[in-house]
XYZ file of C-alpha atoms in Angstrom:
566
model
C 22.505 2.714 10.378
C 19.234 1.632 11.800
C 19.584 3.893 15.260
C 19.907 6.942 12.262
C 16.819 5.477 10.790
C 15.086 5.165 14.001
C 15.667 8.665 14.813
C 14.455 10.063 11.650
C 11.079 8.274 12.188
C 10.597 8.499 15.267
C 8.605 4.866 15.746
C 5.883 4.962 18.600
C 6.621 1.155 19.762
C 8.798 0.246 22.292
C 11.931 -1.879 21.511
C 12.671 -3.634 24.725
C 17.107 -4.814 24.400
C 16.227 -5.955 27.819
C 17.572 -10.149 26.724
C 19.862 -9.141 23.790
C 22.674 -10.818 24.387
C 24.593 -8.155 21.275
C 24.316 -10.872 18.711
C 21.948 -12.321 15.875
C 22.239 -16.172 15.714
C 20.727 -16.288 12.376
C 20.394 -14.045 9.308
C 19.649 -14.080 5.468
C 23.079 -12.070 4.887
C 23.270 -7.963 3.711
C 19.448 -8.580 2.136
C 18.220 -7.995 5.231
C 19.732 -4.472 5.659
C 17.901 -3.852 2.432
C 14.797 -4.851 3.599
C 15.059 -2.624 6.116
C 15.940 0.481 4.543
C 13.128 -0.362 2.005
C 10.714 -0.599 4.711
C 11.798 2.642 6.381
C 12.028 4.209 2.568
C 8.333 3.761 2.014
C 5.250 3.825 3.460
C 4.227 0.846 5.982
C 2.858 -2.089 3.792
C 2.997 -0.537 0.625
C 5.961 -2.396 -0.441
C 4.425 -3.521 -4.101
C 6.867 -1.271 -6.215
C 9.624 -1.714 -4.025
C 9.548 -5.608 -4.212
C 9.644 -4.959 -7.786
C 12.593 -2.405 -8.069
C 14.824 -5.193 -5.586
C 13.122 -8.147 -6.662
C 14.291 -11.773 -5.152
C 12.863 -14.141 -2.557
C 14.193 -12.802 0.266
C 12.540 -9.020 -0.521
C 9.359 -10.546 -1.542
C 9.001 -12.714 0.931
C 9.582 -10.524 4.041
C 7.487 -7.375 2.384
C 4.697 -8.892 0.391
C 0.860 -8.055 1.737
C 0.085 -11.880 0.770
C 2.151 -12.815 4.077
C -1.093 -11.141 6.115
C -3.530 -13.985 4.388
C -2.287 -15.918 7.109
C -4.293 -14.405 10.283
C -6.464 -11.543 8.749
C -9.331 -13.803 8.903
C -8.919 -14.890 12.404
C -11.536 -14.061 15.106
C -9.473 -12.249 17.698
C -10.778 -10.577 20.387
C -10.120 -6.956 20.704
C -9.698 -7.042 23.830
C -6.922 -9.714 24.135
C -3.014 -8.927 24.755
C -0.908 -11.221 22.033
C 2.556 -12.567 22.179
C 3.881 -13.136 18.840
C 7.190 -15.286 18.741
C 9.383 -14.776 15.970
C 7.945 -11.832 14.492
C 10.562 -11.788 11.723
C 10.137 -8.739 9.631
C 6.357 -8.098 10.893
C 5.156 -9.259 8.240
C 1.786 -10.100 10.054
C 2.702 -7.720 13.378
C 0.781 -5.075 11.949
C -1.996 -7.348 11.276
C -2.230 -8.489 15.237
C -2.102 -4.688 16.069
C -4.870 -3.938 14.256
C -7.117 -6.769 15.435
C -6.154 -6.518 19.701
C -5.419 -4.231 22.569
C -1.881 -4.599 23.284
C 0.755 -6.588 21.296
C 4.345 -7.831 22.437
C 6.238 -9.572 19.699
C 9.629 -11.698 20.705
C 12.494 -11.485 18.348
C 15.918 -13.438 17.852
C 17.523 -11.154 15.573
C 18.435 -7.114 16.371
C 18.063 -6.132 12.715
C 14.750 -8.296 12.449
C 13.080 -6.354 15.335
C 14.155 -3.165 14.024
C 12.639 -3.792 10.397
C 9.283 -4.738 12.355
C 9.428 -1.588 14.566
C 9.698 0.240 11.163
C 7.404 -1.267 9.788
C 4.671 -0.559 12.750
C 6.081 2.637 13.270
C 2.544 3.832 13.674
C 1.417 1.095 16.097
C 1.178 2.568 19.677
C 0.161 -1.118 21.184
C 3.179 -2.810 20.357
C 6.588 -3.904 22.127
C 9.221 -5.743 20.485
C 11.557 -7.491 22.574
C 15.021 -8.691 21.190
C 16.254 -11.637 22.551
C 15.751 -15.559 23.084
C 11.660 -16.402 24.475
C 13.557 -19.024 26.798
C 15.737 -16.094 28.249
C 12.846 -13.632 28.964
C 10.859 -12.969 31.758
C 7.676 -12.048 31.434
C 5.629 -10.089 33.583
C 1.959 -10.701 32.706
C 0.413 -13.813 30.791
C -1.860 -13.840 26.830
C -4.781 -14.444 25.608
C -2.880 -15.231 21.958
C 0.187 -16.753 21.409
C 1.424 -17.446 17.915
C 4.348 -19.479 16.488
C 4.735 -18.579 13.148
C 7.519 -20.668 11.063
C 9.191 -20.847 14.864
C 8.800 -24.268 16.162
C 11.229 -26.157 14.161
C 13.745 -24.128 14.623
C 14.025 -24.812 18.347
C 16.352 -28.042 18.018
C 19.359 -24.814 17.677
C 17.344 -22.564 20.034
C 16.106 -24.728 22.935
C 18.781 -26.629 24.042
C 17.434 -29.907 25.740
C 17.323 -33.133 25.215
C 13.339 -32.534 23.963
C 13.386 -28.868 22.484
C 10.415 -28.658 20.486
C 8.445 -30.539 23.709
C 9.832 -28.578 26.207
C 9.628 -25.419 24.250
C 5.980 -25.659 24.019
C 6.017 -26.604 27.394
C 7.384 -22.896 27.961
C 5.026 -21.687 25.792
C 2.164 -22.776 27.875
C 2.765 -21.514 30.745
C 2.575 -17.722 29.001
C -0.878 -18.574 28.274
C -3.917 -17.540 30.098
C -6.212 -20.027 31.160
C -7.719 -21.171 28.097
C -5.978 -18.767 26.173
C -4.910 -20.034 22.583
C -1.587 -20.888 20.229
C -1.644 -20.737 17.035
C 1.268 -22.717 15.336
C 2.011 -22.586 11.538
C 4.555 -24.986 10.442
C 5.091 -27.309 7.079
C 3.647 -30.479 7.064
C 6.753 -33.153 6.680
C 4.796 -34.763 4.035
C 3.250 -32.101 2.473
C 1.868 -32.958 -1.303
C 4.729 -30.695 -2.614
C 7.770 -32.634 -0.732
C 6.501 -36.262 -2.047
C 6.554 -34.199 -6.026
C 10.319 -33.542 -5.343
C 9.987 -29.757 -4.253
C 13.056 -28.714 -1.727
C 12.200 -29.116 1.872
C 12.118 -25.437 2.719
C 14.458 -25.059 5.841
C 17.483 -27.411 4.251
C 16.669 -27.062 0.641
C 16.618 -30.697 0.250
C 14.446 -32.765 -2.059
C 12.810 -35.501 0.277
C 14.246 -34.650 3.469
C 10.963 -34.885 5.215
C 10.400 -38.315 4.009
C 14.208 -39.265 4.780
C 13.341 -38.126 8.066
C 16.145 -35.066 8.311
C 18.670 -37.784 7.890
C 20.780 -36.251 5.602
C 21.189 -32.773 6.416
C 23.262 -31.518 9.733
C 20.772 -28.817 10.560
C 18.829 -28.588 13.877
C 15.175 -28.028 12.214
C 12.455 -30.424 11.418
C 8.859 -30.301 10.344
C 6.025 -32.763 11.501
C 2.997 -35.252 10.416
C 0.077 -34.021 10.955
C -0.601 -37.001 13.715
C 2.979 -36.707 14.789
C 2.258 -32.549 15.467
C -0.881 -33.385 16.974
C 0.737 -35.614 19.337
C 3.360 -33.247 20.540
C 0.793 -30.698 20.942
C -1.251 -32.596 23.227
C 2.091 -33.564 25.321
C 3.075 -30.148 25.751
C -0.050 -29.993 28.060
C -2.892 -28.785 25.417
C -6.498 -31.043 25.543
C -7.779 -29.196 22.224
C -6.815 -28.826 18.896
C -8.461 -27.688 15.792
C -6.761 -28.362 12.102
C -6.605 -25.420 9.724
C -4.921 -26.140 6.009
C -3.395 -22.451 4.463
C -3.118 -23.301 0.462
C -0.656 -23.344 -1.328
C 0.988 -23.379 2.120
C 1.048 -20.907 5.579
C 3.727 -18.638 3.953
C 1.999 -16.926 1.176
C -1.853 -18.292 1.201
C -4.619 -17.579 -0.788
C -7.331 -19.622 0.926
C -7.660 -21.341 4.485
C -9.270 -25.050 4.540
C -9.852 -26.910 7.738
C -11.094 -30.224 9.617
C -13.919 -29.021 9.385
C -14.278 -27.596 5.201
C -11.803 -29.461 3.102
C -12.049 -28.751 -0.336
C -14.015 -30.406 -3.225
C -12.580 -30.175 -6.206
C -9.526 -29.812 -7.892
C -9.320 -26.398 -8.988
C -9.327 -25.362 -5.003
C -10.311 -21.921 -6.341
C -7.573 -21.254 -8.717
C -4.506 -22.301 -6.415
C -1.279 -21.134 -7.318
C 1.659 -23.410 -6.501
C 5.119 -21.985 -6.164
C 8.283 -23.413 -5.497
C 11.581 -21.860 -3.785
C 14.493 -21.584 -4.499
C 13.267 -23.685 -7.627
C 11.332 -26.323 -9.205
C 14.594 -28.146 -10.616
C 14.074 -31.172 -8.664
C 10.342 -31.925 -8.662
C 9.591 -34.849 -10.579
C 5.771 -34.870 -10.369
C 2.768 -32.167 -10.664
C 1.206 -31.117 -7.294
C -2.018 -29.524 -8.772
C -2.746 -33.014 -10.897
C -2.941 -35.353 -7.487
C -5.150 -33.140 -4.880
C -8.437 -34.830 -6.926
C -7.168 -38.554 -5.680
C -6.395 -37.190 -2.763
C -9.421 -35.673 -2.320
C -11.270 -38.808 -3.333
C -9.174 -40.907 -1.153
C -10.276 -38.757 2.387
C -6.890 -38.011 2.789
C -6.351 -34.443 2.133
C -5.052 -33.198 6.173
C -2.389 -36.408 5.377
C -0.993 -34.254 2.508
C -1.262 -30.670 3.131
C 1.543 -29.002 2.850
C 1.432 -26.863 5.920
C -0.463 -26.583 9.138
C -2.023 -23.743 11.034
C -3.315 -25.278 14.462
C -5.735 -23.412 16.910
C -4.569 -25.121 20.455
C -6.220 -24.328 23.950
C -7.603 -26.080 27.328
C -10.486 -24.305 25.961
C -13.267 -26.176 24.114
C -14.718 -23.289 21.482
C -12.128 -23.981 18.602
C -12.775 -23.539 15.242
C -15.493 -20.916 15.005
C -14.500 -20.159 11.586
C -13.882 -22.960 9.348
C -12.834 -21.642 6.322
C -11.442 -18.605 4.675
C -10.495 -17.017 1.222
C -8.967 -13.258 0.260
C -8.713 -11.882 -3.061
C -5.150 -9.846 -2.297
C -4.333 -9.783 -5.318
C -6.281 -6.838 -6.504
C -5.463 -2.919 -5.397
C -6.036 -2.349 -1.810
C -9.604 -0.197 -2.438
C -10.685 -3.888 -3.889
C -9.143 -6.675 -1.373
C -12.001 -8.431 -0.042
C -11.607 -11.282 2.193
C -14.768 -14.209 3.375
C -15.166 -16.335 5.995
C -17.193 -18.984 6.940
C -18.021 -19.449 10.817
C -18.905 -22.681 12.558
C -22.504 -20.741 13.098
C -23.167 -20.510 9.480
C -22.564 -17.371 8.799
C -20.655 -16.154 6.129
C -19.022 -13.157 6.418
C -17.177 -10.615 3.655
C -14.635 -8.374 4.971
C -12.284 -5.381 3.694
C -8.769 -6.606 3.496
C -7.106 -2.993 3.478
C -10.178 -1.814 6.289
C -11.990 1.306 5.035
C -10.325 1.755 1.681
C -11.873 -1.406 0.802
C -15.627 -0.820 2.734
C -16.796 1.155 -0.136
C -16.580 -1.558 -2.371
C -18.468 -4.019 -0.349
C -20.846 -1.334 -0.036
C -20.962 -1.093 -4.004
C -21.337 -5.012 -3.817
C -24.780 -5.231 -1.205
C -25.927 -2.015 -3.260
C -25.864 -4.143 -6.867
C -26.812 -7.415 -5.284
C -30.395 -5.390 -4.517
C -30.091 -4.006 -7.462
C -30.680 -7.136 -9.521
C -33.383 -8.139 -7.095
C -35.308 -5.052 -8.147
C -35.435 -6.380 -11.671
C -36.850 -9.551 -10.436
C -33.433 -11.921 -9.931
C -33.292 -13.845 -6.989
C -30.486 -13.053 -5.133
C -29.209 -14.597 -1.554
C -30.063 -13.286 0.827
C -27.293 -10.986 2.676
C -27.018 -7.932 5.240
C -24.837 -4.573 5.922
C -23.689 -5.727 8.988
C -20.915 -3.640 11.557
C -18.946 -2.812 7.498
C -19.105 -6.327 7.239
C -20.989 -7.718 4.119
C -23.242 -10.787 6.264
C -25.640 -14.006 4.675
C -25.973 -17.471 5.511
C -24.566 -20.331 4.639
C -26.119 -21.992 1.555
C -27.496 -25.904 1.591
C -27.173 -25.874 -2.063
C -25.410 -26.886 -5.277
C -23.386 -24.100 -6.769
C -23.956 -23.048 -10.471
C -20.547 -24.106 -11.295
C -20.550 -27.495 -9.442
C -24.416 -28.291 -11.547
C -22.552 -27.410 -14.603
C -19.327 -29.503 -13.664
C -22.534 -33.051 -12.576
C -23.995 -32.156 -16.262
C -20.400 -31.838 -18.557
C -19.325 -35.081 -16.153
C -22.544 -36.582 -17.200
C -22.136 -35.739 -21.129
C -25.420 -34.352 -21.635
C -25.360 -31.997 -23.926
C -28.903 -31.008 -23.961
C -29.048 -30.376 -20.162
C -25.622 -28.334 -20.465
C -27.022 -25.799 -23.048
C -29.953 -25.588 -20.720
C -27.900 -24.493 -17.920
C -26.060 -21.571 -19.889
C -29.531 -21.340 -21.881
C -30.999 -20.126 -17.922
C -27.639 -18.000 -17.517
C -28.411 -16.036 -20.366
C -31.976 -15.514 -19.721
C -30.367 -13.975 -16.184
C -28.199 -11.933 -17.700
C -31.254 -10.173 -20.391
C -33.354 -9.538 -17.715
C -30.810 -7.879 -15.193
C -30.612 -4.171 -16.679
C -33.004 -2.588 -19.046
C -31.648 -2.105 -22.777
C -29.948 1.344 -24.128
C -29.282 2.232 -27.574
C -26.466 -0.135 -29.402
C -24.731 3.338 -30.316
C -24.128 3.620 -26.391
C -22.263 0.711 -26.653
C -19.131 1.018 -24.212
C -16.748 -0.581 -26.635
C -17.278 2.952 -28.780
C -16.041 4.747 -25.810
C -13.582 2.846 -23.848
C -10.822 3.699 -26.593
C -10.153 0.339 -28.681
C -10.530 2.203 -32.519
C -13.612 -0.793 -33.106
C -16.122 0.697 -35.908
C -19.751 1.073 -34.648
C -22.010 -1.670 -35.609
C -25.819 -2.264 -34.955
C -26.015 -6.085 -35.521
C -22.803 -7.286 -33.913
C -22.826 -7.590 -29.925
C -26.764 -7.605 -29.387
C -28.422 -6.235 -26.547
C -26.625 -4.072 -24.520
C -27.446 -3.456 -21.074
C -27.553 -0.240 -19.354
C -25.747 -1.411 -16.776
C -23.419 -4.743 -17.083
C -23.145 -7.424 -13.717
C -19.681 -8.852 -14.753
C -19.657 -11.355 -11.425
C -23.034 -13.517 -12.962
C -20.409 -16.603 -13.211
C -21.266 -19.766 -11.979
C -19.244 -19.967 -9.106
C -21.427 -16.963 -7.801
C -24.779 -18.375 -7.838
C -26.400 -21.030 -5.805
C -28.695 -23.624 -8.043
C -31.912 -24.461 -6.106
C -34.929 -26.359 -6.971
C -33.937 -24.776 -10.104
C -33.871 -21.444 -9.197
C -30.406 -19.397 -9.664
C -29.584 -17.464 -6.964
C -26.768 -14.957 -7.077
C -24.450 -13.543 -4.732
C -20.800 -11.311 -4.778
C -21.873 -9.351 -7.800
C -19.078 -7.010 -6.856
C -18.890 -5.629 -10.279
C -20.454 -3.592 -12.827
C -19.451 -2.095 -16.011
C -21.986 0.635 -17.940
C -23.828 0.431 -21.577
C -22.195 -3.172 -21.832
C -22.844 -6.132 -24.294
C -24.796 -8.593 -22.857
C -22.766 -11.092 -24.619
C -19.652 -9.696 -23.021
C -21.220 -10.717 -19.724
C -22.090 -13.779 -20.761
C -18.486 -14.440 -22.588
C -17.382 -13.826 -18.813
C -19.398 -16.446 -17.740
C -17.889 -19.149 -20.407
C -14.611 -17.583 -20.170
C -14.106 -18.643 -16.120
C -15.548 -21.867 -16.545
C -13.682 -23.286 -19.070
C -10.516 -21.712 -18.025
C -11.175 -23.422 -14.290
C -11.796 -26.922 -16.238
C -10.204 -27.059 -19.152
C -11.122 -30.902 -19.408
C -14.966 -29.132 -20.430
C -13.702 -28.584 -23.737
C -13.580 -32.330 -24.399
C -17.179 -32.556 -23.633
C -18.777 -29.256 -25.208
C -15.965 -27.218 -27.111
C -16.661 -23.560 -25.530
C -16.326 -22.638 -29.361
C -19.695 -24.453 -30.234
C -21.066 -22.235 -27.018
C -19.636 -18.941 -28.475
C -20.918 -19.860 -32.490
C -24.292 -21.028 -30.258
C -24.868 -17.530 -28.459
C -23.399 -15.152 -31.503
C -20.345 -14.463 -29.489
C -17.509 -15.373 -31.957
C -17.868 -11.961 -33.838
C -17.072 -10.087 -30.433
C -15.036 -12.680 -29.093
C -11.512 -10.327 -29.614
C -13.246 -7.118 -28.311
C -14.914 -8.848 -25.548
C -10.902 -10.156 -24.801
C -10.257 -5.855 -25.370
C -12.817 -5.156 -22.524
C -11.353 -8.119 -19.802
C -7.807 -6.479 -20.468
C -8.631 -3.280 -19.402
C -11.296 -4.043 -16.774
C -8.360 -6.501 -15.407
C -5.956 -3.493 -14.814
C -7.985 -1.465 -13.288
C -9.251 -3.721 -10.595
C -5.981 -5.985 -10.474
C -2.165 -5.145 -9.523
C -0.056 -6.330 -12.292
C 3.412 -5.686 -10.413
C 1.919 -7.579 -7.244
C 0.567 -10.234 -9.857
C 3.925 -10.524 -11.397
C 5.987 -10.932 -8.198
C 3.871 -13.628 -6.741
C 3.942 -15.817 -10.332
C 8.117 -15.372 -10.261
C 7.808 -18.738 -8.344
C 5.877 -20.696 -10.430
C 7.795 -21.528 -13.243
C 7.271 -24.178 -16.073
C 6.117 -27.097 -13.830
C 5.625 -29.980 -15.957
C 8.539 -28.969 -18.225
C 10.736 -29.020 -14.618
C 9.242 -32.550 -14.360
C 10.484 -33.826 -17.264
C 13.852 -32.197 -17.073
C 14.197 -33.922 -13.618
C 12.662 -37.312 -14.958
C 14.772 -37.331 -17.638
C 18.387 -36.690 -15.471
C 17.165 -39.862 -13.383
C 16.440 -41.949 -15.899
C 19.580 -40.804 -17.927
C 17.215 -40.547 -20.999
């Protein structure tokens, strides 16, 4: 089967059976040759409608873009020669391709390697060689290595009395001098393992904290000072401490050591759970504000991603964030370097460089009508500004609701509004776009007030910086034209009180909509959202990656109650 497929797409990297002792020691079962054939079926990484028409863990897993969130941030050189062990599926092969010179990824499994080869069919800098890392010899030594999901698996694959030591050990010495690992692993006592979740390699609840007591499997995870401490016995002097959220599989945003989060709502985290949530018996999202509180948010992570080298330049960026969940033409990723720079990126490269373009072209666009806007530069097709010293809008609002004034609160949205009036000039209200954009609504002069020639949907607070009293705003990345002002302005509300939904019980956000004359648009504005949604957003993509979530808190309660026998 996959020799036939090989032939018919005649892959340009080399597959290297070299090691391959003619057997897989590991495999999800007949999924996998399904994976395969959908990778060979379709178009490398555009998997989205595949994952739906074969949906289950394994298929999403292997195939979904999310999987790249992992490394597509990372400062490679592009110069440096990688060795990636474990490269699964390729699920981030393509990504290392695309960011270095040459590229030689180690695989366990025969039908693994092939779906990568597949996969990066188009990828002229790539080997993949089949067989154990301890069997191989190498003949040259890397800038990069990375372990992804690899190192606690090496009580079956190393087979000493120290594996996971002496395997990094191995490592090591494939490393230039000062060359760098990177190792993603889950934490042992990740936030989501103390809540009950299934430890992801046994799929037992609390195995972590029973210390892989109970199951008969070779694997195990680390502490963060437990990881840290084999690291630095395997021979490294330097580490530095990244946090992928919800975890390194599928993340949405990158902490670190050296930018932990603030807040709660860590921008909208999703937490899923596999192969369930039917044992959790506590909700993850609820805790990370004591945690936070407490200083103890590295403690609790629930995965790692750790920069190691003899080297002494770790960390240069400290924290990153991709919206992947949109269509490719609008995946943008940011980053924010240990300089101070901060730097937005295109996710899918130039299908998504126009739309950064569109982004530095509106942000000067509200300048000319007098809005200050931070300062930012077209930079190499890289969207570049500095770091900002200040108070976001959205964390001022969150000191004022905390502090129950209500008079400084409507003062706040009273300045948003005044933003949004002066940002585009005023057109007729019979160009309004809700008489054009399809939704059978009957004209009407008095009802949505100003509208704006041309609408900046992204003035929310979490895009502005608040200082001295000045608003200054930044990623307006989108625009709608002949648009209510109020719609922008329900925008605003609408992502504020849907990120803290404990506002209401300060300032109901329906005594800000009777306040600003929004309640008679309130359904059309919800009209506009829907559409503008679809267009920028994949809905199958959006679907697959909620699958996971489930019904936390009524899993909670199911679990509380079968322990408690109530």
């Amino acid at each position: 089967m996959y020799e036939e497929l090989m032939a018919q797409l005649t892959p340009r990297p080399r597959l290297n059976l070299t090691w391959y002792q003619n057997k897989d020691f590991y495999s999800e079962g007949e999924v996998e040759d399904t994976i395969v054939r959908l990778i060979a079926e379709n178009e490398p990484e555009n998997y989205v409608q595949a994952i739906a028409d074969n949906f289950c863990w394994s298929v999403y897993y292997h195939l979904t873009h999310t999987r790249k969130n992992l490394l597509n941030w990372y400062p490679f050189s592009p110069q440096a020669s990688v060795l990636e062990i474990g490269c699964g599926m390729g699920a981030v092969t393509s990504t290392l391709c695309d960011k270095c010179r040459d590229v030689v990824a180690v695989e366990l499994s025969y039908r693994r390697a092939v779906g990568t080869l597949l996969r990066c069919r188009e990828k002229e800098n790539l080997e993949i060689i089949v067989g154990n890392l301890n069997d191989i010899a190498f003949e040259k030594k890397f800038d990069y290595i990375t372990l992804i999901g690899v190192l606690e698996y090496q009580g079956s694959y190393t087979g000493t009395d120290n594996p996971y030591l002496d395997f990094l050990k191995k490592v090591k010495t494939l490393l230039k001098p000062n060359g760098r690992l990177l190792i993603a692993i889950e934490n042992q006592y990740g936030l989501k393992y103390w809540c009950g979740a299934k430890e992801d390699h046994t799929g037992l609840p609390f195995e972590g904290m029973n210390q892989y007591t109970i199951s008969s499997k070779k694997v195990r995870t680390f502490s963060h000072k437990g990881l840290q401490k084999l690291i630095t016995q395997s021979g490294f002097s330097n580490t530095f401490f990244y946090y992928p959220m919800p975890d390194y599989k599928l993340p949405a945003v990158v902490y670190s050591e050296a930018c932990l989060p603030k807040d709660i709502n860590m921008l909208n985290m999703q937490y899923y759970y596999v192969p369930d949530n039917s044992t959790l018996v506590a909700q993850e999202k609820n805790i990370y504000g004591d945690i936070m509180d407490n200083g103890v948010f590295g403690f609790f992570a629930n995965s790692f991603m750790v920069e190691c080298s003899d080297g002494e330049a770790l960390g240069e960026i400290t924290f990153a964030s991709m919206s992947s969940r949109r269509f490719p033409e609008y995946q943008v990723g940011t980053r924010f370097a240990k300089s101070g720079q901060v730097t937005k990126f295109a996710l899918a490269g130039e299908a998504g460089r126009r739309h950064l373009e569109e982004t530095y072209e509106n942000e000067r666009a509200l300048e000319k009508r007098g809005l200050h806007v931070w300062e930012s530069r077209w930079e190499e097709k890289e969207l570049v500004s500095a770091y900002a010293e200040a108070q976001t809008l959205e964390e001022k609002l969150l000191e004022v609701y905390h502090s129950k004034d209500t008079a400084d609160i409507y003062a706040l949205w009273d300045q948003v509004l005044t933003e949004i009036l002066a940002s585009a000039e005023e057109v007729s209200w019979e160009d309004n776009i809700l008489y054009t954009f399809g939704l059978d609504i009957a004209p009407d002069k008095e009802r949505y007030g100003m509208i704006l020639k041309t609408g900046y949907l992204d003035m929310i607070p979490r895009n502005a910086f608040v200082k001295e009293g000045i608003i200054y705003w930044f990623d307006q990345e989108w625009t709608l034209e002949n648009v209510p002002a109020g719609f922008v302005l329900y925008r605003a509300l609408l992502r504020f009180y849907c990120s803290y939904e404990e506002a209401n019980q300060t300032l109901p956000l329906s005594e800000l909509a009777r306040r600003y004359g929004l309640a008679a648009g309130w359904r059309d504005y919800r009209q506009i959202e829907s559409l503008f949604f679809g267009v920028v957003t994949d809905a199958a993509h959006m679907a697959e990656s909620e699958a996971f979530c489930g019904d936390v808190r009524k899993a909670c309660l199911e679990s509380i109650a079968r322990i408690t026998g109530r």
